[in-house]
JSON list of C-alpha atoms in Angstrom, two decimals:
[
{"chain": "A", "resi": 1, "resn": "UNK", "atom": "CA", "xyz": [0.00, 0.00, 0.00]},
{"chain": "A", "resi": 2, "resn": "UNK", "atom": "CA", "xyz": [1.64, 3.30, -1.32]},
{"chain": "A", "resi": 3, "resn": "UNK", "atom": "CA", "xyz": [2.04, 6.06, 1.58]},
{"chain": "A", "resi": 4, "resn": "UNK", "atom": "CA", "xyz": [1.23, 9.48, 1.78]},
{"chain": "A", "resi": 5, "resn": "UNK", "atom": "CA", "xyz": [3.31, 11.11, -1.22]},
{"chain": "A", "resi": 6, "resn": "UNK", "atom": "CA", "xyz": [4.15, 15.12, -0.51]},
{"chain": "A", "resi": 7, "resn": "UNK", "atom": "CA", "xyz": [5.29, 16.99, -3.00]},
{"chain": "A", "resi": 8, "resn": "UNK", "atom": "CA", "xyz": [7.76, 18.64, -3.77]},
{"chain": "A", "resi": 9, "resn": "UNK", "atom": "CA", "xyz": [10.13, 17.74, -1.04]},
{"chain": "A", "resi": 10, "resn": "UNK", "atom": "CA", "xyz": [12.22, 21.06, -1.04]},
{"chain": "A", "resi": 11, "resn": "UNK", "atom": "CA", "xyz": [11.07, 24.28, -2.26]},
{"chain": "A", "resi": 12, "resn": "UNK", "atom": "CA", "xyz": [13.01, 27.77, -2.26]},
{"chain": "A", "resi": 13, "resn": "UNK", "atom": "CA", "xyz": [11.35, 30.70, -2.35]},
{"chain": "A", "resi": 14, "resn": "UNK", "atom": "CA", "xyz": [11.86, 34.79, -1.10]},
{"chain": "A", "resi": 15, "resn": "UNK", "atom": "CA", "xyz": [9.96, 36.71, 1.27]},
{"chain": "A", "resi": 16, "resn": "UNK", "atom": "CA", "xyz": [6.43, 38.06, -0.60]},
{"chain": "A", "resi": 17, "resn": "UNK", "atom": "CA", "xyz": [5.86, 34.71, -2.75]},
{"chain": "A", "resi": 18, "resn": "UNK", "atom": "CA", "xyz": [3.35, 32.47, -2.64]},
{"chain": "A", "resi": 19, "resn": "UNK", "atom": "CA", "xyz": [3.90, 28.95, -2.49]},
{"chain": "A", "resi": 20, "resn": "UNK", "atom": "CA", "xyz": [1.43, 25.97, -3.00]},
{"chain": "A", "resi": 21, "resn": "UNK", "atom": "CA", "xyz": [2.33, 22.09, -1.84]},
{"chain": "A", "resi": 22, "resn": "UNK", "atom": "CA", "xyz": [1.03, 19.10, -1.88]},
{"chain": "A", "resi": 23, "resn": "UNK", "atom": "CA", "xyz": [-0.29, 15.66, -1.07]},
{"chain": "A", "resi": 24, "resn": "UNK", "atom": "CA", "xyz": [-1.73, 12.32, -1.45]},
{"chain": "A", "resi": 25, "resn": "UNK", "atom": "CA", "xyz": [-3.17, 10.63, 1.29]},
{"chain": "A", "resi": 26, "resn": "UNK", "atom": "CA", "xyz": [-2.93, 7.04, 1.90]},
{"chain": "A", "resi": 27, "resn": "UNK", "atom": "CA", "xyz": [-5.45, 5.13, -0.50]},
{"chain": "A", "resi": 28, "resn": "UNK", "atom": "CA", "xyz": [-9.09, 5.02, 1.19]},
{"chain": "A", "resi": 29, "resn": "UNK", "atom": "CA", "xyz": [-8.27, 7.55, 3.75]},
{"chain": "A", "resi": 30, "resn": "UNK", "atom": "CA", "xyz": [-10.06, 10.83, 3.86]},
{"chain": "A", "resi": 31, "resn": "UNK", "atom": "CA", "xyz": [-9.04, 12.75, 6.53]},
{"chain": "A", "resi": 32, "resn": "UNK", "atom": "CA", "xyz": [-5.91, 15.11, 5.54]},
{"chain": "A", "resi": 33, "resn": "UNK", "atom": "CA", "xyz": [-3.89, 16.85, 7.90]},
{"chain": "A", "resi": 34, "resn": "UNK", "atom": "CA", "xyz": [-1.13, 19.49, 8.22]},
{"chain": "A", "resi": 35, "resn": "UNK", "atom": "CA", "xyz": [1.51, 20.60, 10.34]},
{"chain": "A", "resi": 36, "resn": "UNK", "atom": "CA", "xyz": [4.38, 22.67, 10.32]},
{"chain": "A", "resi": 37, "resn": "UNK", "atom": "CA", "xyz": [7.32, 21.72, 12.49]},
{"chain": "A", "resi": 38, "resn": "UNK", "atom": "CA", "xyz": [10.76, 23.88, 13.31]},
{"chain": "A", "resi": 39, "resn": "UNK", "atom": "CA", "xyz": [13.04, 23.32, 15.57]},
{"chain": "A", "resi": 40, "resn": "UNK", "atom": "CA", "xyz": [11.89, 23.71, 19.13]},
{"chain": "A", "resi": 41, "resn": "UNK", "atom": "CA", "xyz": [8.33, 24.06, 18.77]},
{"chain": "A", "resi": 42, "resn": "UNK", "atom": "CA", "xyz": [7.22, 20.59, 17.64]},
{"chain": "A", "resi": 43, "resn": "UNK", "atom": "CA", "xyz": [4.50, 19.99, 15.38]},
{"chain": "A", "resi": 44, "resn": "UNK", "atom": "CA", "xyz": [1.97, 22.98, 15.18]},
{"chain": "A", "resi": 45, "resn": "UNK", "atom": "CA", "xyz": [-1.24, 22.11, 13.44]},
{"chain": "A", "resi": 46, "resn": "UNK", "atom": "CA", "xyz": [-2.37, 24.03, 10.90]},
{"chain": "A", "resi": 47, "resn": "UNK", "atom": "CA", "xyz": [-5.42, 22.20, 9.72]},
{"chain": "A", "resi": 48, "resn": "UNK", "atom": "CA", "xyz": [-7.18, 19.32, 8.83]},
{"chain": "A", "resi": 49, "resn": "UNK", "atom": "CA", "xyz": [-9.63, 18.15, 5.58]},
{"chain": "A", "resi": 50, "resn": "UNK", "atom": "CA", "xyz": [-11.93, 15.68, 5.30]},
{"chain": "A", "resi": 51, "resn": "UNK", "atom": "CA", "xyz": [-14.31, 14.57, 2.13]},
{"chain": "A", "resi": 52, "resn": "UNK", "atom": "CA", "xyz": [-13.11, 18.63, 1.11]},
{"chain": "A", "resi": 53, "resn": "UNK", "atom": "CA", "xyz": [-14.32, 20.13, 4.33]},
{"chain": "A", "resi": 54, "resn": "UNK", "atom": "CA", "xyz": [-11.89, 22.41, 6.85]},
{"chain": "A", "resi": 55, "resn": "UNK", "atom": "CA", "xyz": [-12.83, 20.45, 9.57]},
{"chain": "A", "resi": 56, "resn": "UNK", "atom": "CA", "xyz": [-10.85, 21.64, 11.99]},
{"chain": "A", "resi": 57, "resn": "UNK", "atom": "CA", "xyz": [-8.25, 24.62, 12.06]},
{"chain": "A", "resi": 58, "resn": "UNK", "atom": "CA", "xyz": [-5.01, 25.78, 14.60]},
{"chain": "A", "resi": 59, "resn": "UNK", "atom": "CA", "xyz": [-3.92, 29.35, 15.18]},
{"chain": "A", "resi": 60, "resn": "UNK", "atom": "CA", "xyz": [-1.52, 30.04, 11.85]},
{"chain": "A", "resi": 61, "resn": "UNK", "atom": "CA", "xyz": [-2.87, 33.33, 10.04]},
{"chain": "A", "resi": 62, "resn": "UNK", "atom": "CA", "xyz": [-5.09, 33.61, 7.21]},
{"chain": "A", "resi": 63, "resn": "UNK", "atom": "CA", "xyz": [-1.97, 33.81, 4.77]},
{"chain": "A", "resi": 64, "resn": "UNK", "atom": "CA", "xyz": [-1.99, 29.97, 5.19]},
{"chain": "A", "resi": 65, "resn": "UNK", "atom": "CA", "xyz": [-4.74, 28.16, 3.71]},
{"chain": "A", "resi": 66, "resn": "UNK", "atom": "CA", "xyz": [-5.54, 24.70, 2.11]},
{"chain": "A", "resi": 67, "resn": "UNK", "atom": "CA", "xyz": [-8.23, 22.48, 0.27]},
{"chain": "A", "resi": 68, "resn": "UNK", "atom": "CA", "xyz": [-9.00, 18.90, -0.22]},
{"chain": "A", "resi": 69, "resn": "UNK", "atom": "CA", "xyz": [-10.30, 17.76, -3.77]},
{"chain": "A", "resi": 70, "resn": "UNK", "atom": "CA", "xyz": [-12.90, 14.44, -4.53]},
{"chain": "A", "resi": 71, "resn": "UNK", "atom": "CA", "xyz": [-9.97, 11.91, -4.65]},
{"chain": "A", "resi": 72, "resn": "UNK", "atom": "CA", "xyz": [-9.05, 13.29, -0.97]},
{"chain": "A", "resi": 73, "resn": "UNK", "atom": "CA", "xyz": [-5.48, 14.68, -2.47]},
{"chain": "A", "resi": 74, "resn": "UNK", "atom": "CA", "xyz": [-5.20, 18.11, -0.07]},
{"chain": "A", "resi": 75, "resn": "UNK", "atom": "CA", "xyz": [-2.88, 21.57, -1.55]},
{"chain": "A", "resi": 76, "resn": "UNK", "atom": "CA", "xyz": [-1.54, 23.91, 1.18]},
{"chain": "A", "resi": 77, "resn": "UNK", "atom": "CA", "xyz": [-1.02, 27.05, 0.55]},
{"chain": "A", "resi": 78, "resn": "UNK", "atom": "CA", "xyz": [1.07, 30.04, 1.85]},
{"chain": "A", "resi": 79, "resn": "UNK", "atom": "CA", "xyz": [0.84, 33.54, 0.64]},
{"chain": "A", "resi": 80, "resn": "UNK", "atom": "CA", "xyz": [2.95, 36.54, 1.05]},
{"chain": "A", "resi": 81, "resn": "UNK", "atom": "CA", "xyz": [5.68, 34.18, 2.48]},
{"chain": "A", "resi": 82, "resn": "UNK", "atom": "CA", "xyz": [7.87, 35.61, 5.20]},
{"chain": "A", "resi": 83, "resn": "UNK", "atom": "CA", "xyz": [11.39, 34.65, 6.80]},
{"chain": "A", "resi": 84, "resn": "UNK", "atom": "CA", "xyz": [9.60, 32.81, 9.50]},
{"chain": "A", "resi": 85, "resn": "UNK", "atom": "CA", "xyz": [7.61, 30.13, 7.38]},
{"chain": "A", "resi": 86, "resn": "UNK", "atom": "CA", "xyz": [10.72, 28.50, 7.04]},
{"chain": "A", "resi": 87, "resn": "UNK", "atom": "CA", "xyz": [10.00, 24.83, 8.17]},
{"chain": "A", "resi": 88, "resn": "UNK", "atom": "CA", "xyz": [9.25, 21.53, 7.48]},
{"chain": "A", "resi": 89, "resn": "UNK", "atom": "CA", "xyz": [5.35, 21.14, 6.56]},
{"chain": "A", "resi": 90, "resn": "UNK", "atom": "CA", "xyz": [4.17, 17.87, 6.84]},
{"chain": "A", "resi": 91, "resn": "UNK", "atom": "CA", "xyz": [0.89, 16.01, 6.07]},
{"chain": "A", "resi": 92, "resn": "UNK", "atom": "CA", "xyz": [-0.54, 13.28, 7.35]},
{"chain": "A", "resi": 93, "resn": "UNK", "atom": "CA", "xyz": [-3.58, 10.73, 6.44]},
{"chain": "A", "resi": 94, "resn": "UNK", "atom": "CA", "xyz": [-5.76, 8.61, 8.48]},
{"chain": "A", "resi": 95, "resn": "UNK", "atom": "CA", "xyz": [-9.71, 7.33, 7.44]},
{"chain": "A", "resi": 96, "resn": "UNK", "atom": "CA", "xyz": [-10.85, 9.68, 9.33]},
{"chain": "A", "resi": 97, "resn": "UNK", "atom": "CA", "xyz": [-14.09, 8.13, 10.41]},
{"chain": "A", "resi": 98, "resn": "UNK", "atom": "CA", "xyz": [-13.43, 8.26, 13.89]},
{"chain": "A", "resi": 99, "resn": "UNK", "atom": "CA", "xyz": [-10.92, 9.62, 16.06]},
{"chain": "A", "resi": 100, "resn": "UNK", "atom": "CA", "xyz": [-8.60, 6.93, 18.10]},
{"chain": "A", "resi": 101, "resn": "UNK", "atom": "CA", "xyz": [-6.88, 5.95, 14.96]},
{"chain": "A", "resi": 102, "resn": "UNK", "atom": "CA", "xyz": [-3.04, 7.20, 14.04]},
{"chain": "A", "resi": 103, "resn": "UNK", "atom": "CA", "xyz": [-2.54, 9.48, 11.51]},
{"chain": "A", "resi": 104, "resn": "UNK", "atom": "CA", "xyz": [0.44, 8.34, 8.96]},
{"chain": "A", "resi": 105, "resn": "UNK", "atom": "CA", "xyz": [2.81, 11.06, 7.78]},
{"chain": "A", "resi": 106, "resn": "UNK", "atom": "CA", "xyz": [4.69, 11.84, 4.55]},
{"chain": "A", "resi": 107, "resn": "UNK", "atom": "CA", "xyz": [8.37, 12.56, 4.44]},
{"chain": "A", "resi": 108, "resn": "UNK", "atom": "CA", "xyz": [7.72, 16.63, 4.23]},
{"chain": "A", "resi": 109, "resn": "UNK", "atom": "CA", "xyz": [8.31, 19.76, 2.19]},
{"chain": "A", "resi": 110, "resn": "UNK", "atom": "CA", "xyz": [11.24, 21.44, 3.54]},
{"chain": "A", "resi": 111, "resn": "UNK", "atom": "CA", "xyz": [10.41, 24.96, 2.66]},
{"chain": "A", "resi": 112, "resn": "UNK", "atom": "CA", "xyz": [13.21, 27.77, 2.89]},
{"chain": "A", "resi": 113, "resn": "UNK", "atom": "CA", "xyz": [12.76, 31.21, 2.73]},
{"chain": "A", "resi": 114, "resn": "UNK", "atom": "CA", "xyz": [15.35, 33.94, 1.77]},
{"chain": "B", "resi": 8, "resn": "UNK", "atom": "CA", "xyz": [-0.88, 27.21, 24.38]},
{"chain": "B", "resi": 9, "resn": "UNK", "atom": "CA", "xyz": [1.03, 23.64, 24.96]},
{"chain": "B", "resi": 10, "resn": "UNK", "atom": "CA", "xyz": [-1.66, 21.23, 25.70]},
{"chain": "B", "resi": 11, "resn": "UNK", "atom": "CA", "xyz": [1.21, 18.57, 25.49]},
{"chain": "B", "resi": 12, "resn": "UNK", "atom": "CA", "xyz": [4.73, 18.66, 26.80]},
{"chain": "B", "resi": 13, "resn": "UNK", "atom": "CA", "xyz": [7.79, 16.94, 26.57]},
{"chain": "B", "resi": 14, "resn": "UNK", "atom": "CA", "xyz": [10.42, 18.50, 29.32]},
{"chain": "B", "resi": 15, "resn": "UNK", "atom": "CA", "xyz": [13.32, 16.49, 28.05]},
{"chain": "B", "resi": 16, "resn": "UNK", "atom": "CA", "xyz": [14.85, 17.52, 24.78]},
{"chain": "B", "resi": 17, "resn": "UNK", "atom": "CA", "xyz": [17.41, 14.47, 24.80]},
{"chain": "B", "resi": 18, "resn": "UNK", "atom": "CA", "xyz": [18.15, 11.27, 26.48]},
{"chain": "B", "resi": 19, "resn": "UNK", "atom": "CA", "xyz": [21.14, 9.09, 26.08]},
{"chain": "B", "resi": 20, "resn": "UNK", "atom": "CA", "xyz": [20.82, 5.28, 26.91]},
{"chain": "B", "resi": 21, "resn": "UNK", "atom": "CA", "xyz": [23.12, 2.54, 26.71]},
{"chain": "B", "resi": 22, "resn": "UNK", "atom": "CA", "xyz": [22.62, -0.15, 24.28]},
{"chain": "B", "resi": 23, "resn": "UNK", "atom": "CA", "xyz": [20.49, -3.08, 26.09]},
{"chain": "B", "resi": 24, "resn": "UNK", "atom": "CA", "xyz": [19.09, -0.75, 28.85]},
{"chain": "B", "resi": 25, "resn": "UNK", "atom": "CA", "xyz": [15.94, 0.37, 29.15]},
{"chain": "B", "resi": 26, "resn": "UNK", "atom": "CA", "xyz": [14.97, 4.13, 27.56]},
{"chain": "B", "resi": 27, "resn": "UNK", "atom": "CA", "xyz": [12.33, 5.87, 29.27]},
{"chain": "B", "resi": 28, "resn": "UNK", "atom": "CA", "xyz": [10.53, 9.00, 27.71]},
{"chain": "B", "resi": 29, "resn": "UNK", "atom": "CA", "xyz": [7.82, 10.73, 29.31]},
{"chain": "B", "resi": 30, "resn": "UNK", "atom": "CA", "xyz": [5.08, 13.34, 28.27]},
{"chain": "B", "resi": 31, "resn": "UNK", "atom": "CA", "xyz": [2.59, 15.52, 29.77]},
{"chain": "B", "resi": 32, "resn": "UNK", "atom": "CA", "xyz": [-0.86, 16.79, 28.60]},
{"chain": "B", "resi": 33, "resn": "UNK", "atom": "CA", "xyz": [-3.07, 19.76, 30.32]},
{"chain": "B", "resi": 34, "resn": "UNK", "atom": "CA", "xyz": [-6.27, 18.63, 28.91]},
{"chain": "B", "resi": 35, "resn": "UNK", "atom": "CA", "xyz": [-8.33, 16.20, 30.66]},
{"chain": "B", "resi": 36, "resn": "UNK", "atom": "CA", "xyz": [-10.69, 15.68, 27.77]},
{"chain": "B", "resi": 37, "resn": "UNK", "atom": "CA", "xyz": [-7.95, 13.99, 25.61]},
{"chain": "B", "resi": 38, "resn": "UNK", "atom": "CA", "xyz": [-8.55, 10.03, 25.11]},
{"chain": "B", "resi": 39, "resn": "UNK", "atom": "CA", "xyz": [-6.11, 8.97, 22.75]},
{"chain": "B", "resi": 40, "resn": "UNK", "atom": "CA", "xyz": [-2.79, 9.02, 22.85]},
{"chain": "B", "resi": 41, "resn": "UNK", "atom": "CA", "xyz": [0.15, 8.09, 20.08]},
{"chain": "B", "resi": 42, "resn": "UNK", "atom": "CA", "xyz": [3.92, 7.76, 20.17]},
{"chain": "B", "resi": 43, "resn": "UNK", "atom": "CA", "xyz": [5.70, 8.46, 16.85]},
{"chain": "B", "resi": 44, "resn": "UNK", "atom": "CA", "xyz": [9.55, 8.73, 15.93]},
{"chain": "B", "resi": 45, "resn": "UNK", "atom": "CA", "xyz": [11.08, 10.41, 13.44]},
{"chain": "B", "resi": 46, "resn": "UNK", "atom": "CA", "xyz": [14.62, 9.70, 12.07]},
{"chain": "B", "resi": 47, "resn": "UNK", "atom": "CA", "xyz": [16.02, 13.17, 9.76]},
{"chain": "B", "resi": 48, "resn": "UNK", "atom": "CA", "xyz": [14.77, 13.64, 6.79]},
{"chain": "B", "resi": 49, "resn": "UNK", "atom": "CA", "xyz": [11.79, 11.25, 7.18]},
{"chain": "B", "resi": 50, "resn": "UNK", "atom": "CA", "xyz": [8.46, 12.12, 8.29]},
{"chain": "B", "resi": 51, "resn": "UNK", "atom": "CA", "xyz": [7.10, 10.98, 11.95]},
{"chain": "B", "resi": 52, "resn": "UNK", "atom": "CA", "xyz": [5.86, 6.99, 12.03]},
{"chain": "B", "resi": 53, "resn": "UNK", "atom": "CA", "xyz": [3.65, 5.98, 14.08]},
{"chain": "B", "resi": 54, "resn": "UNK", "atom": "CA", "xyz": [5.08, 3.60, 16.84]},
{"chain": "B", "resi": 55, "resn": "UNK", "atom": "CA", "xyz": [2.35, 2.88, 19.54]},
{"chain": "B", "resi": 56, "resn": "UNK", "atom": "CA", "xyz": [-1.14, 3.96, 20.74]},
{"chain": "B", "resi": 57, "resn": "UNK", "atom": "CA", "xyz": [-3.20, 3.97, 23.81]},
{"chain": "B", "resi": 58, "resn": "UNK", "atom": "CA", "xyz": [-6.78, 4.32, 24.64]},
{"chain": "B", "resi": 59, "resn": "UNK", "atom": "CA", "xyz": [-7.96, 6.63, 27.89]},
{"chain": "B", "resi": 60, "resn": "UNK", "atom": "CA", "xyz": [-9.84, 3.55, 29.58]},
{"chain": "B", "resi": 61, "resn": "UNK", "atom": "CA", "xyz": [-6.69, 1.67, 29.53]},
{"chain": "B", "resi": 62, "resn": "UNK", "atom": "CA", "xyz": [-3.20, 2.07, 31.59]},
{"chain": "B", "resi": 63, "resn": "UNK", "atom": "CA", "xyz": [-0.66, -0.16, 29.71]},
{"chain": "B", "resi": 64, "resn": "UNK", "atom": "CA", "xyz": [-0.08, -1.15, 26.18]},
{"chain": "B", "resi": 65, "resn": "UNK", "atom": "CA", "xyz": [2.74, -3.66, 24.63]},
{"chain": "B", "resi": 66, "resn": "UNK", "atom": "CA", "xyz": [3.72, -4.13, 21.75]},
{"chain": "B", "resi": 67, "resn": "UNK", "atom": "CA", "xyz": [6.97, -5.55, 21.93]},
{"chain": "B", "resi": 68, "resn": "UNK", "atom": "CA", "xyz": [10.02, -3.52, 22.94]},
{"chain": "B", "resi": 69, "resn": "UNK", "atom": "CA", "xyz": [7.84, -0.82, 23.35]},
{"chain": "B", "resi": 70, "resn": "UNK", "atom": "CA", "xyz": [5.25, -0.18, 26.09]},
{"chain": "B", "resi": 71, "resn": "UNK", "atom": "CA", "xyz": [3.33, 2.74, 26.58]},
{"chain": "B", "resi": 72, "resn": "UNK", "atom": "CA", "xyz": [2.12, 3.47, 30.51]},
{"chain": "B", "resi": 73, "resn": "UNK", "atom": "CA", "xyz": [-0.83, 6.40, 30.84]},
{"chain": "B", "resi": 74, "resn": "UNK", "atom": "CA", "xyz": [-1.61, 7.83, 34.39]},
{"chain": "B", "resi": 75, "resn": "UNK", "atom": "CA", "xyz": [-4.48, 9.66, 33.86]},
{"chain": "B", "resi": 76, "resn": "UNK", "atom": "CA", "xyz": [-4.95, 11.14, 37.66]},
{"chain": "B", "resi": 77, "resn": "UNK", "atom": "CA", "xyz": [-1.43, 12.82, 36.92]},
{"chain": "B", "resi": 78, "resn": "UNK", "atom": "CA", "xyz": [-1.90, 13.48, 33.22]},
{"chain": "B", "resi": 79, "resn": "UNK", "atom": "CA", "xyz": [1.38, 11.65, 32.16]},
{"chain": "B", "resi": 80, "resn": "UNK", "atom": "CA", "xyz": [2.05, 9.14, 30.24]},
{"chain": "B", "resi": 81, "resn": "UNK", "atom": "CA", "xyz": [5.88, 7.55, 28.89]},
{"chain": "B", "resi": 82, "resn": "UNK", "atom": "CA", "xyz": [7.00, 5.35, 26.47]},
{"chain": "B", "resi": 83, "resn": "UNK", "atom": "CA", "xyz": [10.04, 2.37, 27.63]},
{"chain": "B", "resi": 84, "resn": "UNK", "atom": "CA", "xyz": [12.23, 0.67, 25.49]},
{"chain": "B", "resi": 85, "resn": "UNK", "atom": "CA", "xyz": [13.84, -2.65, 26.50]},
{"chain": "B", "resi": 86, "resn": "UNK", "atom": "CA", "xyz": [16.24, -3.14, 25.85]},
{"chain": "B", "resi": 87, "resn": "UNK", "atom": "CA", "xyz": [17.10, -0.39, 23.77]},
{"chain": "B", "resi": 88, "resn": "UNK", "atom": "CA", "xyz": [18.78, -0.61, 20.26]},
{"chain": "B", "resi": 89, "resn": "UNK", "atom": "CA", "xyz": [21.11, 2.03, 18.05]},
{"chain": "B", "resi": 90, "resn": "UNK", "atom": "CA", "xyz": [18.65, 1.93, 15.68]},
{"chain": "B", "resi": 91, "resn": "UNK", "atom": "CA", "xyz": [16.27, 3.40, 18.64]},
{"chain": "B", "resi": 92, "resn": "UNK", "atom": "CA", "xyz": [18.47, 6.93, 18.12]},
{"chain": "B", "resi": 93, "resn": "UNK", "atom": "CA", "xyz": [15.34, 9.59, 16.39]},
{"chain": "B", "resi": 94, "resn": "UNK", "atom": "CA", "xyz": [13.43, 12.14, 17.63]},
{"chain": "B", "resi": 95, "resn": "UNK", "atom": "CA", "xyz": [10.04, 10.79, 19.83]},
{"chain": "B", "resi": 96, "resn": "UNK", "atom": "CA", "xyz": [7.23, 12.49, 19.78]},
{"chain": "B", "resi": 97, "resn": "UNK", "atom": "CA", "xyz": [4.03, 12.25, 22.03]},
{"chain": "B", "resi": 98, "resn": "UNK", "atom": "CA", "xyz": [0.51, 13.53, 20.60]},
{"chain": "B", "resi": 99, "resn": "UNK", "atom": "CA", "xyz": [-2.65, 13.12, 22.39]},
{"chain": "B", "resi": 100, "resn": "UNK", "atom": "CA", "xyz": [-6.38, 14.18, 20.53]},
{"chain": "B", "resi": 101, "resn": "UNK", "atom": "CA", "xyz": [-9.87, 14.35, 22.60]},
{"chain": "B", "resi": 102, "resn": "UNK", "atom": "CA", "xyz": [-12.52, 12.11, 20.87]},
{"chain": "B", "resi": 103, "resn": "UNK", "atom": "CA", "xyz": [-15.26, 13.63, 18.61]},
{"chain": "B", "resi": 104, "resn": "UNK", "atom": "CA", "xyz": [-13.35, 16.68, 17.52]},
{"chain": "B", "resi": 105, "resn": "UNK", "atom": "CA", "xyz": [-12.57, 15.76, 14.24]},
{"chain": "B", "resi": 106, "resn": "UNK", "atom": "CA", "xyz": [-8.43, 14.73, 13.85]},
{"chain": "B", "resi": 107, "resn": "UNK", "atom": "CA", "xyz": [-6.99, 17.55, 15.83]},
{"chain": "B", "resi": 108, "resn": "UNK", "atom": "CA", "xyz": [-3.56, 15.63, 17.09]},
{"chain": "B", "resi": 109, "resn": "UNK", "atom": "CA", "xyz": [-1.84, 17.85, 19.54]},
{"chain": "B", "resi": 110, "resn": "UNK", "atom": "CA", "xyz": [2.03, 17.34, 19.76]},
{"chain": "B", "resi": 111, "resn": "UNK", "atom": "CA", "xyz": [4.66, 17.48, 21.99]},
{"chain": "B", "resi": 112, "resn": "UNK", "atom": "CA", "xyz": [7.86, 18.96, 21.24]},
{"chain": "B", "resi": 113, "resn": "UNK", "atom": "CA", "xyz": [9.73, 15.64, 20.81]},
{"chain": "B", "resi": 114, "resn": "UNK", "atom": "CA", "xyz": [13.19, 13.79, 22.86]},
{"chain": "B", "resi": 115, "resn": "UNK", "atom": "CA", "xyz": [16.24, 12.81, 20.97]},
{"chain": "B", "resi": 116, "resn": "UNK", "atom": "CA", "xyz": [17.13, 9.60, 22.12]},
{"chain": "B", "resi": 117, "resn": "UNK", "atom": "CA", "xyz": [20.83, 8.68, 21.59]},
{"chain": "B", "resi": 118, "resn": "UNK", "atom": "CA", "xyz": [21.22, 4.54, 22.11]},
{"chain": "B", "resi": 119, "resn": "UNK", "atom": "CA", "xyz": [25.16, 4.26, 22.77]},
{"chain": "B", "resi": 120, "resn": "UNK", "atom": "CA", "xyz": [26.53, 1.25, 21.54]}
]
C-alpha cells in the first residue's frame, strides 16, 4: 500500500511569494492533515480536511490556507511568504471516520525562505 | 498554548538498557494518545497507541504506561537498540473533535553502543 506522497520535497522561495504544496493521502483515507514543524516548537497544526471540508483549524494566520479535492489529495497554501515560514510542513492521512486511529505522515516539504 | 509537553529535549541510553521518555498533557478531555519517531529527513511513524480507559499497552520492545490522575504518560524501550536513536514524539487528541492531534515537542534519544 503506497504512503502518503508530498510533494515537492524542497522548495526555495523569497519573502512576498506564494507557495502551493502538496499531497496524497494514503489510498481510502479521507481525513488530511497538516503541520508545520521547526526546531523547538514541535508539530503545530495548521489544519485538517476531510471529504473537502476544513474540519478543523489551529492558530496560523489567514496567509496559510488549504483544500482537499474528490480523490481526498489536499494543496496547502502560503501567501505573502515571510522569513519565519521557514519549516518543514508535513501532512498526514488517516480514514478519518473516527478519532482513536493514528494518523500516517509523509516525508515533508522542507520549505526555505530567503 | 502547549496542551502537550515533553520536558526532556534528549536522552542518552546505553545499548540493552531500558529508555524511558515521558510526556505531559493539560487537557483532561484527551482520550487517545500516540507515540511516533522520526529519524532526519523522514516524516514521523507511528510507533504505539493507547486508549484513555486503559493504563498499559505492549507491543513488543515498546510499552506505553498512561496515568491519567497525573496526566502523564511515557514510552520504555527494552532493551534499547542504536537503531532506537530519532526524535520521539508524544501527541494526544480528545474524541469527537474531528483529527486535531496535539504534539509534543519531541526527545532525541541517543542509544550508545
Amino acid at each position: 500500500k503506497a504512503g502518503v506522497t508530498q510533494t515537492p520535497r524542497y522548495l526555495i522561495k523569497t519573502r512576498g511569494q506564494q507557495v502551493t504544496l502538496s499531497c496524497s493521502p494514503i489510498s481510502g483515507h479521507r481525513s488530511v492533515s497538516w503541520y508545520q514543524q521547526t526546531p523547538g516548537q514541535g508539530l503545530q497544526f495548521l489544519f485538517e480536511y476531510f471529504s473537502e471540508t476544513q474540519r478543523n483549524k489551529g492558530n496560523f494566520p489567514g496567509r496559510f490556507s488549504g483544500r482537499q479535492f474528490s480523490n481526498s489529495r489536499s494543496e496547502m497554501n502560503v501567501s505573502t511568504l515571510e522569513l519565519g515560514d521557514s519549516a518543514l510542513y508535513l501532512c498526514a492521512s488517516s480514514p478519518g471516520t473516527v478519532s482513536n486511529q493514528p494518523q500516517h505522515f509523509g516525508d515533508g516539504t522542507r520549505l526555505s525562505i530567503l | 498554548d502547549q496542551q502537550v509537553k515533553q520536558n526532556s529535549p534528549s536522552l542518552s541510553v546505553q545499548e540493552g538498557r531500558i529508555s524511558i521518555l515521558n510526556c505531559d498533557y493539560t487537557n483532561s478531555m484527551f482520550d487517545y494518545f500516540l507515540w511516533y519517531k522520526k529519524y532526519p529527513a523522514e516524516g514521523p511513524t507511528f510507533l504505539i497507541s493507547i486508549s484513555s480507559i486503559k493504563d498499559k499497552n505492549e507491543d513488543g520492545r515498546f510499552t506505553v504506561f498512561l496515568n491519567k490522575s497525573a496526566k502523564h504518560l511515557s514510552l520504555h524501550i527494552v532493551p534499547s537498540q542504536p537503531g532506537d536513536s530519532a526524535v520521539y514524539f508524544c501527541a494526544a487528541i480528545r474524541a469527537n473533535t474531528g483529527n486535531q492531534f496535539y504534539f509534543g515537542t519531541g526527545t532525541s534519544l541517543t542509544v550508545i553502543p
